[in-house]
PDB file of C-alpha atoms in Angstrom:
ATOM      1  CA  MET P 293     196.961  15.892 136.990  1.00  0.00           C
ATOM      2  CA  ARG P 294     195.902  12.354 136.114  1.00  0.00           C
ATOM      3  CA  ILE P 295     193.169  10.973 133.866  1.00  0.00           C
ATOM      4  CA  TYR P 296     191.761   7.516 134.569  1.00  0.00           C
ATOM      5  CA  THR P 297     189.708   5.469 132.123  1.00  0.00           C
ATOM      6  CA  HIS P 298     189.247   1.865 131.057  1.00  0.00           C
ATOM      7  CA  GLU P 299     188.419   0.301 127.701  1.00  0.00           C
ATOM      8  CA  ASP P 300     185.741  -1.867 129.312  1.00  0.00           C
ATOM      9  CA  CYS P 301     183.730   1.259 130.046  1.00  0.00           C
ATOM     10  CA  LEU P 302     182.925   1.159 126.324  1.00  0.00           C
ATOM     11  CA  GLU P 303     181.450  -2.331 126.779  1.00  0.00           C
ATOM     12  CA  HIS P 304     178.418  -1.147 128.769  1.00  0.00           C
ATOM     13  CA  LEU P 305     175.916  -1.501 125.928  1.00  0.00           C
ATOM     14  CA  VAL P 306     172.506   0.134 125.585  1.00  0.00           C
ATOM     15  CA  PRO P 307     169.707   0.070 122.992  1.00  0.00           C
ATOM     16  CA  GLU P 308     170.102   1.935 119.722  1.00  0.00           C
ATOM     17  CA  HIS P 309     169.454   5.684 120.050  1.00  0.00           C
ATOM     18  CA  HIS P 310     169.933   5.593 123.837  1.00  0.00           C
ATOM     19  CA  PRO P 311     171.598   8.889 124.848  1.00  0.00           C
ATOM     20  CA  GLU P 312     174.095   7.319 127.278  1.00  0.00           C
ATOM     21  CA  ARG P 313     175.923   5.398 124.576  1.00  0.00           C
ATOM     22  CA  PRO P 314     179.535   4.180 124.272  1.00  0.00           C
ATOM     23  CA  ALA P 315     180.228   6.848 121.638  1.00  0.00           C
ATOM     24  CA  ARG P 316     180.109   9.495 124.377  1.00  0.00           C
ATOM     25  CA  LEU P 317     183.273   8.209 126.004  1.00  0.00           C
ATOM     26  CA  ALA P 318     184.964   7.147 122.764  1.00  0.00           C
ATOM     27  CA  PHE P 319     184.456  10.589 121.219  1.00  0.00           C
ATOM     28  CA  LEU P 320     185.696  12.341 124.362  1.00  0.00           C
ATOM     29  CA  ILE P 321     188.873  10.248 124.492  1.00  0.00           C
ATOM     30  CA  GLU P 322     189.470  10.841 120.784  1.00  0.00           C
ATOM     31  CA  HIS P 323     189.027  14.583 121.311  1.00  0.00           C
ATOM     32  CA  LEU P 324     191.550  14.624 124.167  1.00  0.00           C
ATOM     33  CA  GLU P 325     194.019  12.737 121.971  1.00  0.00           C
ATOM     34  CA  ARG P 326     193.336  14.869 118.888  1.00  0.00           C
ATOM     35  CA  THR P 327     193.897  18.117 120.770  1.00  0.00           C
ATOM     36  CA  GLY P 328     197.136  16.829 122.292  1.00  0.00           C
ATOM     37  CA  PHE P 329     195.901  16.947 125.867  1.00  0.00           C
ATOM     38  CA  THR P 330     196.848  13.331 126.483  1.00  0.00           C
ATOM     39  CA  LYS P 331     200.453  14.031 125.419  1.00  0.00           C
ATOM     40  CA  ASP P 332     200.873  16.064 128.577  1.00  0.00           C
ATOM     41  CA  TYR P 333     198.506  13.942 130.654  1.00  0.00           C
ATOM     42  CA  PRO P 334     198.573  10.335 129.417  1.00  0.00           C
ATOM     43  CA  LEU P 335     195.566   8.144 130.090  1.00  0.00           C
ATOM     44  CA  GLN P 336     195.916   5.861 133.104  1.00  0.00           C
ATOM     45  CA  VAL P 337     194.206   2.479 133.382  1.00  0.00           C
ATOM     46  CA  ALA P 338     191.583   2.419 136.128  1.00  0.00           C
ATOM     47  CA  PRO P 339     191.316  -0.519 138.532  1.00  0.00           C
ATOM     48  CA  GLN P 340     188.038  -2.186 139.506  1.00  0.00           C
ATOM     49  CA  ILE P 341     186.399  -1.208 142.778  1.00  0.00           C
ATOM     50  CA  GLY P 342     186.397  -3.997 145.358  1.00  0.00           C
ATOM     51  CA  LYS P 343     183.214  -5.571 146.699  1.00  0.00           C
ATOM     52  CA  VAL P 344     183.998  -4.538 150.273  1.00  0.00           C
ATOM     53  CA  LEU P 345     184.271  -0.880 149.290  1.00  0.00           C
ATOM     54  CA  MET P 346     181.024  -1.140 147.305  1.00  0.00           C
ATOM     55  CA  GLY P 347     179.371  -2.668 150.359  1.00  0.00           C
ATOM     56  CA  HIS P 348     180.343   0.258 152.576  1.00  0.00           C
ATOM     57  CA  ALA P 349     178.092   2.475 150.444  1.00  0.00           C
ATOM     58  CA  HIS P 350     175.544   0.312 148.609  1.00  0.00           C
ATOM     59  CA  ASP P 351     173.112  -2.205 150.078  1.00  0.00           C
ATOM     60  CA  ALA P 352     174.064  -5.832 149.589  1.00  0.00           C
ATOM     61  CA  THR P 353     170.699  -6.306 147.881  1.00  0.00           C
ATOM     62  CA  LEU P 354     171.660  -3.886 145.096  1.00  0.00           C
ATOM     63  CA  ILE P 355     174.964  -5.609 144.410  1.00  0.00           C
ATOM     64  CA  HIS P 356     173.185  -8.996 144.386  1.00  0.00           C
ATOM     65  CA  GLN P 357     170.432  -7.646 142.121  1.00  0.00           C
ATOM     66  CA  LEU P 358     172.916  -6.271 139.598  1.00  0.00           C
ATOM     67  CA  THR P 359     174.947  -9.474 139.617  1.00  0.00           C
ATOM     68  CA  GLU P 360     171.847 -11.597 139.042  1.00  0.00           C
ATOM     69  CA  ARG P 361     170.542  -9.353 136.235  1.00  0.00           C
ATOM     70  CA  VAL P 362     173.699  -9.493 134.107  1.00  0.00           C
ATOM     71  CA  PRO P 363     172.710 -11.358 130.931  1.00  0.00           C
ATOM     72  CA  GLU P 364     174.912 -13.845 129.135  1.00  0.00           C
ATOM     73  CA  ALA P 365     174.114 -11.993 125.910  1.00  0.00           C
ATOM     74  CA  GLY P 366     171.954  -9.129 124.763  1.00  0.00           C
ATOM     75  CA  LEU P 367     170.410  -6.432 126.934  1.00  0.00           C
ATOM     76  CA  THR P 368     168.243  -6.542 130.041  1.00  0.00           C
ATOM     77  CA  PRO P 369     166.157  -3.534 131.186  1.00  0.00           C
ATOM     78  CA  ILE P 370     166.317  -2.498 134.829  1.00  0.00           C
ATOM     79  CA  ASP P 371     163.897   0.341 134.161  1.00  0.00           C
ATOM     80  CA  PRO P 372     162.884   2.148 130.942  1.00  0.00           C
ATOM     81  CA  ASP P 373     166.087   4.251 131.058  1.00  0.00           C
ATOM     82  CA  THR P 374     168.602   1.860 132.584  1.00  0.00           C
ATOM     83  CA  TRP P 375     169.938  -1.239 130.853  1.00  0.00           C
ATOM     84  CA  ILE P 376     172.461  -3.906 131.640  1.00  0.00           C
ATOM     85  CA  SER P 377     174.573  -5.922 129.193  1.00  0.00           C
ATOM     86  CA  PRO P 378     177.127  -8.715 129.766  1.00  0.00           C
ATOM     87  CA  LYS P 379     179.952  -6.306 130.717  1.00  0.00           C
ATOM     88  CA  SER P 380     177.889  -3.501 132.282  1.00  0.00           C
ATOM     89  CA  LEU P 381     178.652  -4.355 135.901  1.00  0.00           C
ATOM     90  CA  ILE P 382     182.353  -4.713 135.048  1.00  0.00           C
ATOM     91  CA  ALA P 383     182.242  -1.272 133.417  1.00  0.00           C
ATOM     92  CA  ALA P 384     180.529   0.229 136.464  1.00  0.00           C
ATOM     93  CA  ARG P 385     183.141  -1.308 138.743  1.00  0.00           C
ATOM     94  CA  TYR P 386     185.917   0.236 136.647  1.00  0.00           C
ATOM     95  CA  ALA P 387     184.130   3.590 136.788  1.00  0.00           C
ATOM     96  CA  ALA P 388     183.901   3.424 140.566  1.00  0.00           C
ATOM     97  CA  GLY P 389     187.459   2.107 140.781  1.00  0.00           C
ATOM     98  CA  ALA P 390     188.723   5.087 138.812  1.00  0.00           C
ATOM     99  CA  VAL P 391     187.228   7.536 141.300  1.00  0.00           C
ATOM    100  CA  TRP P 392     188.514   5.601 144.284  1.00  0.00           C
ATOM    101  CA  GLN P 393     192.008   5.404 142.772  1.00  0.00           C
ATOM    102  CA  GLY P 394     191.846   9.143 142.183  1.00  0.00           C
ATOM    103  CA  VAL P 395     191.006   9.712 145.834  1.00  0.00           C
ATOM    104  CA  GLN P 396     193.956   7.579 146.917  1.00  0.00           C
ATOM    105  CA  ASP P 397     196.241   9.423 144.500  1.00  0.00           C
ATOM    106  CA  VAL P 398     195.387  12.883 145.794  1.00  0.00           C
ATOM    107  CA  MET P 399     195.483  11.827 149.425  1.00  0.00           C
ATOM    108  CA  THR P 400     198.940  10.248 149.076  1.00  0.00           C
ATOM    109  CA  GLY P 401     200.319  13.152 147.060  1.00  0.00           C
ATOM    110  CA  GLU P 402     200.696  11.147 143.840  1.00  0.00           C
ATOM    111  CA  ALA P 403     198.534  13.773 142.132  1.00  0.00           C
ATOM    112  CA  THR P 404     196.657  16.924 143.053  1.00  0.00           C
ATOM    113  CA  ARG P 405     193.844  16.711 140.499  1.00  0.00           C
ATOM    114  CA  VAL P 406     192.266  13.681 138.853  1.00  0.00           C
ATOM    115  CA  PHE P 407     189.613  13.317 136.166  1.00  0.00           C
ATOM    116  CA  CYS P 408     187.816  10.025 135.563  1.00  0.00           C
ATOM    117  CA  ALA P 409     186.730   9.575 131.938  1.00  0.00           C
ATOM    118  CA  VAL P 410     184.374   6.675 132.550  1.00  0.00           C
ATOM    119  CA  ARG P 411     180.856   5.387 132.056  1.00  0.00           C
ATOM    120  CA  PRO P 412     178.215   4.412 133.037  1.00  0.00           C
ATOM    121  CA  PRO P 413     177.540   7.524 135.105  1.00  0.00           C
ATOM    122  CA  GLY P 414     176.649   7.093 138.759  1.00  0.00           C
ATOM    123  CA  HIS P 415     174.978   9.979 140.558  1.00  0.00           C
ATOM    124  CA  HIS P 416     171.383   8.711 140.198  1.00  0.00           C
ATOM    125  CA  ALA P 417     172.081   5.259 141.678  1.00  0.00           C
ATOM    126  CA  GLU P 418     170.781   5.094 145.253  1.00  0.00           C
ATOM    127  CA  SER P 419     171.972   2.810 148.021  1.00  0.00           C
ATOM    128  CA  GLY P 420     169.518   0.069 147.014  1.00  0.00           C
ATOM    129  CA  SER P 421     168.388   1.085 143.520  1.00  0.00           C
ATOM    130  CA  PRO P 422     170.081   1.524 140.145  1.00  0.00           C
ATOM    131  CA  MET P 423     168.306   4.123 137.991  1.00  0.00           C
ATOM    132  CA  GLY P 424     168.686   6.923 135.485  1.00  0.00           C
ATOM    133  CA  PHE P 425     171.428   5.259 133.374  1.00  0.00           C
ATOM    134  CA  CYS P 426     173.386   4.566 136.613  1.00  0.00           C
ATOM    135  CA  LEU P 427     174.286   1.216 138.181  1.00  0.00           C
ATOM    136  CA  LEU P 428     176.789   2.067 140.942  1.00  0.00           C
ATOM    137  CA  ASN P 429     177.201   5.511 142.473  1.00  0.00           C
ATOM    138  CA  SER P 430     180.916   5.972 141.937  1.00  0.00           C
ATOM    139  CA  ILE P 431     181.211   9.331 143.665  1.00  0.00           C
ATOM    140  CA  ALA P 432     179.201   8.310 146.733  1.00  0.00           C
ATOM    141  CA  ILE P 433     181.269   5.127 147.095  1.00  0.00           C
ATOM    142  CA  ALA P 434     184.425   7.242 147.000  1.00  0.00           C
ATOM    143  CA  ALA P 435     183.132   9.901 149.391  1.00  0.00           C
ATOM    144  CA  ILE P 436     181.943   7.425 152.014  1.00  0.00           C
ATOM    145  CA  ASN P 437     185.095   5.298 151.890  1.00  0.00           C
ATOM    146  CA  ALA P 438     187.339   8.376 151.882  1.00  0.00           C
ATOM    147  CA  LEU P 439     186.236   9.145 155.441  1.00  0.00           C
ATOM    148  CA  ALA P 440     188.324   6.168 156.601  1.00  0.00           C
ATOM    149  CA  LEU P 441     191.529   7.549 155.056  1.00  0.00           C
ATOM    150  CA  PRO P 442     194.144   9.431 157.091  1.00  0.00           C
ATOM    151  CA  GLY P 443     193.749  13.173 156.676  1.00  0.00           C
ATOM    152  CA  VAL P 444     190.110  13.052 155.586  1.00  0.00           C
ATOM    153  CA  GLN P 445     187.609  14.300 158.132  1.00  0.00           C
ATOM    154  CA  ARG P 446     185.281  16.141 155.771  1.00  0.00           C
ATOM    155  CA  VAL P 447     184.444  15.714 152.083  1.00  0.00           C
ATOM    156  CA  ALA P 448     182.517  17.929 149.667  1.00  0.00           C
ATOM    157  CA  VAL P 449     180.710  16.516 146.624  1.00  0.00           C
ATOM    158  CA  LEU P 450     179.823  19.160 144.022  1.00  0.00           C
ATOM    159  CA  ASP P 451     177.414  18.144 141.257  1.00  0.00           C
ATOM    160  CA  PHE P 452     176.686  20.539 138.359  1.00  0.00           C
ATOM    161  CA  ASP P 453     174.901  18.038 136.093  1.00  0.00           C
ATOM    162  CA  VAL P 454     171.558  19.297 134.735  1.00  0.00           C
ATOM    163  CA  HIS P 455     169.898  16.427 136.634  1.00  0.00           C
ATOM    164  CA  HIS P 456     169.747  16.307 140.410  1.00  0.00           C
ATOM    165  CA  GLY P 457     172.214  13.969 142.101  1.00  0.00           C
ATOM    166  CA  ASN P 458     169.472  12.123 143.959  1.00  0.00           C
ATOM    167  CA  GLY P 459     171.543   9.026 144.613  1.00  0.00           C
ATOM    168  CA  THR P 460     174.452  10.967 146.040  1.00  0.00           C
ATOM    169  CA  VAL P 461     172.118  12.905 148.332  1.00  0.00           C
ATOM    170  CA  GLU P 462     170.344   9.733 149.455  1.00  0.00           C
ATOM    171  CA  MET P 463     173.568   7.869 150.156  1.00  0.00           C
ATOM    172  CA  CYS P 464     175.505  10.706 151.798  1.00  0.00           C
ATOM    173  CA  ARG P 465     172.827  12.530 153.785  1.00  0.00           C
ATOM    174  CA  LYS P 466     173.362  10.288 156.822  1.00  0.00           C
ATOM    175  CA  HIS P 467     177.055  11.251 156.856  1.00  0.00           C
ATOM    176  CA  PRO P 468     177.350  14.803 158.239  1.00  0.00           C
ATOM    177  CA  GLU P 469     181.043  14.768 157.306  1.00  0.00           C
ATOM    178  CA  ILE P 470     180.021  14.797 153.622  1.00  0.00           C
ATOM    179  CA  LEU P 471     178.624  18.007 152.126  1.00  0.00           C
ATOM    180  CA  VAL P 472     176.640  17.479 148.902  1.00  0.00           C
ATOM    181  CA  CYS P 473     175.875  20.468 146.662  1.00  0.00           C
ATOM    182  CA  SER P 474     173.745  19.749 143.592  1.00  0.00           C
ATOM    183  CA  SER P 475     172.482  22.246 141.014  1.00  0.00           C
ATOM    184  CA  PHE P 476     169.788  20.944 138.665  1.00  0.00           C
ATOM    185  CA  GLN P 477     166.936  21.765 136.342  1.00  0.00           C
ATOM    186  CA  HIS P 478     163.622  21.646 138.198  1.00  0.00           C
ATOM    187  CA  PRO P 479     161.089  20.241 137.668  1.00  0.00           C
ATOM    188  CA  PHE P 480     162.926  17.481 135.808  1.00  0.00           C
ATOM    189  CA  TYR P 481     164.108  13.907 136.194  1.00  0.00           C
ATOM    190  CA  PRO P 482     164.480  12.262 138.710  1.00  0.00           C
ATOM    191  CA  GLY P 483     162.311  14.192 141.190  1.00  0.00           C
ATOM    192  CA  ARG P 484     163.727  12.353 144.230  1.00  0.00           C
ATOM    193  CA  TYR P 485     165.448  13.829 147.316  1.00  0.00           C
ATOM    194  CA  HIS P 486     165.529  17.304 145.754  1.00  0.00           C
ATOM    195  CA  ASP P 487     163.628  18.692 148.741  1.00  0.00           C
ATOM    196  CA  VAL P 488     165.888  17.274 151.479  1.00  0.00           C
ATOM    197  CA  VAL P 489     166.623  19.967 154.071  1.00  0.00           C
ATOM    198  CA  GLN P 490     169.798  19.215 156.041  1.00  0.00           C
ATOM    199  CA  SER P 491     172.888  21.173 156.939  1.00  0.00           C
ATOM    200  CA  ASN P 492     175.088  18.915 154.777  1.00  0.00           C
ATOM    201  CA  ILE P 493     172.777  18.966 151.731  1.00  0.00           C
ATOM    202  CA  VAL P 494     172.563  21.997 149.438  1.00  0.00           C
ATOM    203  CA  ASN P 495     169.983  21.549 146.693  1.00  0.00           C
ATOM    204  CA  THR P 496     169.982  24.309 144.055  1.00  0.00           C
ATOM    205  CA  PRO P 497     166.959  23.934 141.741  1.00  0.00           C
ATOM    206  CA  LEU P 498     166.955  26.120 138.617  1.00  0.00           C
ATOM    207  CA  ASP P 499     164.355  26.681 135.913  1.00  0.00           C
ATOM    208  CA  ALA P 500     164.550  25.329 132.399  1.00  0.00           C
ATOM    209  CA  GLY P 501     165.929  27.824 129.922  1.00  0.00           C
ATOM    210  CA  ILE P 502     168.484  29.488 132.184  1.00  0.00           C
ATOM    211  CA  ALA P 503     171.770  30.788 130.808  1.00  0.00           C
ATOM    212  CA  GLY P 504     175.211  31.023 132.353  1.00  0.00           C
ATOM    213  CA  ASP P 505     174.639  34.242 134.306  1.00  0.00           C
ATOM    214  CA  THR P 506     171.763  32.715 136.289  1.00  0.00           C
ATOM    215  CA  PHE P 507     173.714  29.494 136.832  1.00  0.00           C
ATOM    216  CA  ARG P 508     176.751  31.405 138.108  1.00  0.00           C
ATOM    217  CA  ARG P 509     174.741  33.602 140.476  1.00  0.00           C
ATOM    218  CA  ALA P 510     172.938  30.573 141.919  1.00  0.00           C
ATOM    219  CA  ILE P 511     176.165  28.671 142.541  1.00  0.00           C
ATOM    220  CA  GLU P 512     177.779  31.703 144.157  1.00  0.00           C
ATOM    221  CA  ALA P 513     174.763  32.280 146.385  1.00  0.00           C
ATOM    222  CA  SER P 514     174.167  28.715 147.536  1.00  0.00           C
ATOM    223  CA  TRP P 515     177.404  26.700 147.307  1.00  0.00           C
ATOM    224  CA  TRP P 516     180.389  28.807 148.281  1.00  0.00           C
ATOM    225  CA  SER P 517     179.328  29.739 151.809  1.00  0.00           C
ATOM    226  CA  ALA P 518     178.426  26.102 152.510  1.00  0.00           C
ATOM    227  CA  ILE P 519     181.854  24.947 151.332  1.00  0.00           C
ATOM    228  CA  GLU P 520     183.573  27.638 153.391  1.00  0.00           C
ATOM    229  CA  SER P 521     181.657  26.515 156.478  1.00  0.00           C
ATOM    230  CA  HIS P 522     182.344  22.827 155.818  1.00  0.00           C
ATOM    231  CA  GLN P 523     186.063  23.276 155.042  1.00  0.00           C
ATOM    232  CA  PRO P 524     186.489  19.955 153.222  1.00  0.00           C
ATOM    233  CA  ASP P 525     189.744  18.025 153.174  1.00  0.00           C
ATOM    234  CA  LEU P 526     188.783  16.599 149.791  1.00  0.00           C
ATOM    235  CA  ILE P 527     186.567  17.873 146.958  1.00  0.00           C
ATOM    236  CA  LEU P 528     184.846  15.456 144.583  1.00  0.00           C
ATOM    237  CA  VAL P 529     183.023  16.663 141.471  1.00  0.00           C
ATOM    238  CA  SER P 530     180.160  15.073 139.555  1.00  0.00           C
ATOM    239  CA  ALA P 531     180.924  16.699 136.213  1.00  0.00           C
ATOM    240  CA  GLY P 532     177.816  16.565 134.063  1.00  0.00           C
ATOM    241  CA  PHE P 533     177.848  18.622 130.863  1.00  0.00           C
ATOM    242  CA  ASP P 534     174.193  18.131 129.875  1.00  0.00           C
ATOM    243  CA  GLY P 535     173.312  21.685 130.871  1.00  0.00           C
ATOM    244  CA  HIS P 536     175.023  22.852 127.684  1.00  0.00           C
ATOM    245  CA  ARG P 537     172.788  24.718 125.235  1.00  0.00           C
ATOM    246  CA  GLU P 538     173.578  22.127 122.539  1.00  0.00           C
ATOM    247  CA  ASP P 539     172.626  19.151 124.705  1.00  0.00           C
ATOM    248  CA  PRO P 540     169.530  17.246 123.513  1.00  0.00           C
ATOM    249  CA  VAL P 541     168.500  16.062 126.988  1.00  0.00           C
ATOM    250  CA  GLY P 542     168.798  19.083 129.286  1.00  0.00           C
ATOM    251  CA  ASN P 543     167.036  22.410 128.831  1.00  0.00           C
ATOM    252  CA  TRP P 544     169.657  24.870 130.055  1.00  0.00           C
ATOM    253  CA  ASN P 545     171.724  27.176 127.882  1.00  0.00           C
ATOM    254  CA  LEU P 546     175.193  26.939 129.388  1.00  0.00           C
ATOM    255  CA  GLU P 547     178.259  27.548 127.242  1.00  0.00           C
ATOM    256  CA  ASP P 548     181.708  25.952 127.274  1.00  0.00           C
ATOM    257  CA  ASP P 549     183.130  28.797 129.359  1.00  0.00           C
ATOM    258  CA  ASP P 550     180.496  28.349 132.082  1.00  0.00           C
ATOM    259  CA  TYR P 551     182.099  24.979 132.802  1.00  0.00           C
ATOM    260  CA  GLY P 552     185.501  26.627 132.841  1.00  0.00           C
ATOM    261  CA  TRP P 553     184.182  29.194 135.315  1.00  0.00           C
ATOM    262  CA  VAL P 554     182.685  26.690 137.770  1.00  0.00           C
ATOM    263  CA  THR P 555     185.829  24.539 137.553  1.00  0.00           C
ATOM    264  CA  ALA P 556     188.105  27.504 138.281  1.00  0.00           C
ATOM    265  CA  GLU P 557     185.957  28.437 141.281  1.00  0.00           C
ATOM    266  CA  ILE P 558     186.110  24.883 142.604  1.00  0.00           C
ATOM    267  CA  VAL P 559     189.891  24.773 142.159  1.00  0.00           C
ATOM    268  CA  ALA P 560     190.236  28.084 144.017  1.00  0.00           C
ATOM    269  CA  LEU P 561     188.210  26.745 146.938  1.00  0.00           C
ATOM    270  CA  ALA P 562     190.256  23.542 146.890  1.00  0.00           C
ATOM    271  CA  GLY P 563     193.360  25.700 147.205  1.00  0.00           C
ATOM    272  CA  GLN P 564     191.914  27.240 150.355  1.00  0.00           C
ATOM    273  CA  TYR P 565     190.597  24.133 152.071  1.00  0.00           C
ATOM    274  CA  SER P 566     191.726  20.820 150.560  1.00  0.00           C
ATOM    275  CA  SER P 567     195.357  21.509 149.640  1.00  0.00           C
ATOM    276  CA  GLY P 568     194.216  21.742 146.017  1.00  0.00           C
ATOM    277  CA  ARG P 569     192.847  18.189 145.978  1.00  0.00           C
ATOM    278  CA  VAL P 570     190.046  17.659 143.442  1.00  0.00           C
ATOM    279  CA  VAL P 571     188.774  14.391 141.931  1.00  0.00           C
ATOM    280  CA  SER P 572     186.234  14.786 139.133  1.00  0.00           C
ATOM    281  CA  VAL P 573     184.156  12.128 137.371  1.00  0.00           C
ATOM    282  CA  LEU P 574     182.156  12.320 134.162  1.00  0.00           C
ATOM    283  CA  GLU P 575     178.398  12.149 134.648  1.00  0.00           C
ATOM    284  CA  GLY P 576     176.033  13.418 131.906  1.00  0.00           C
ATOM    285  CA  GLY P 577     176.499  15.171 128.568  1.00  0.00           C
ATOM    286  CA  TYR P 578     174.873  13.746 125.451  1.00  0.00           C
ATOM    287  CA  ASP P 579     175.814  15.947 122.501  1.00  0.00           C
ATOM    288  CA  LEU P 580     179.183  14.555 121.489  1.00  0.00           C
ATOM    289  CA  ASN P 581     180.767  17.823 120.396  1.00  0.00           C
ATOM    290  CA  ALA P 582     179.468  19.889 123.301  1.00  0.00           C
ATOM    291  CA  LEU P 583     180.512  17.180 125.737  1.00  0.00           C
ATOM    292  CA  ALA P 584     184.027  16.938 124.303  1.00  0.00           C
ATOM    293  CA  ARG P 585     184.567  20.713 124.233  1.00  0.00           C
ATOM    294  CA  SER P 586     183.148  21.302 127.716  1.00  0.00           C
ATOM    295  CA  ALA P 587     185.065  18.422 129.257  1.00  0.00           C
ATOM    296  CA  LEU P 588     188.286  19.688 127.682  1.00  0.00           C
ATOM    297  CA  VAL P 589     187.701  23.149 129.189  1.00  0.00           C
ATOM    298  CA  HIS P 590     187.054  21.451 132.532  1.00  0.00           C
ATOM    299  CA  LEU P 591     190.270  19.435 132.231  1.00  0.00           C
ATOM    300  CA  GLU P 592     192.402  22.358 131.081  1.00  0.00           C
ATOM    301  CA  THR P 593     191.185  24.370 134.058  1.00  0.00           C
ATOM    302  CA  LEU P 594     191.815  21.525 136.491  1.00  0.00           C
ATOM    303  CA  ALA P 595     195.332  21.138 135.103  1.00  0.00           C
ATOM    304  CA  SER P 596     196.318  24.801 134.979  1.00  0.00           C
ATOM    305  CA  ALA P 597     194.402  26.671 137.670  1.00  0.00           C
TER     306      ALA P 597
END
């Protein structure tokens, strides 16, 4: 088990009262240290993702747009939700680099499970458009580039954030070797690509107000058979914790142990199909305490299951 992060991920700045704030990651890291988790699993420094690897997944126009929009000081809006500051693109490249390093680690046997404690999140960013707090789609970059690695013929991306992983669906749908499963509150942001019907895309819309039992039944009914049919060599996880009942953004009522349950199920499937290999990356989760507790349950399950 390895945990990747980078201090520059705290340097992606946003306006005051923005939910996707640096304190999310700082509080999570402090919680992992306070509980002693990092004594057994010390934090590793993430590398930056290279431009060539970014270009295999994102349009050149997006990379150029982000580069040109980086301000010398202050904040620049990309859209009402998404902002860029002087070190935002650097932070996003470390976030994507963490996931890619995790993929390399599990495929070379350096580790079996990896968690990437990074920000900004990525799963809303589309091939040509940053959006929804996201600049680069870290998990889609990793999934697409992983197909070129020895031993990787099929990849599964599993996204349990309360928001739909529109960017991951948009970027991966043209790759039949990549299965994308996304559960999400519906109707809700972003309202894009949630109705895609393809054999490698499993969209699982769920009403506002659901609790863990409904979430678990939906995942069991829609995801597991698809994963069994796909038989991935590598499982990647978009780990969003904003479906928690304490979260101020989502409207689900999940508990800490629901995240432990879905993680244990994913690890069990990884044991069957991907030699245990799982790489997970932080996406949403905006109540600091709920995020820290849920992520710790996720990590403990990844490490012990």
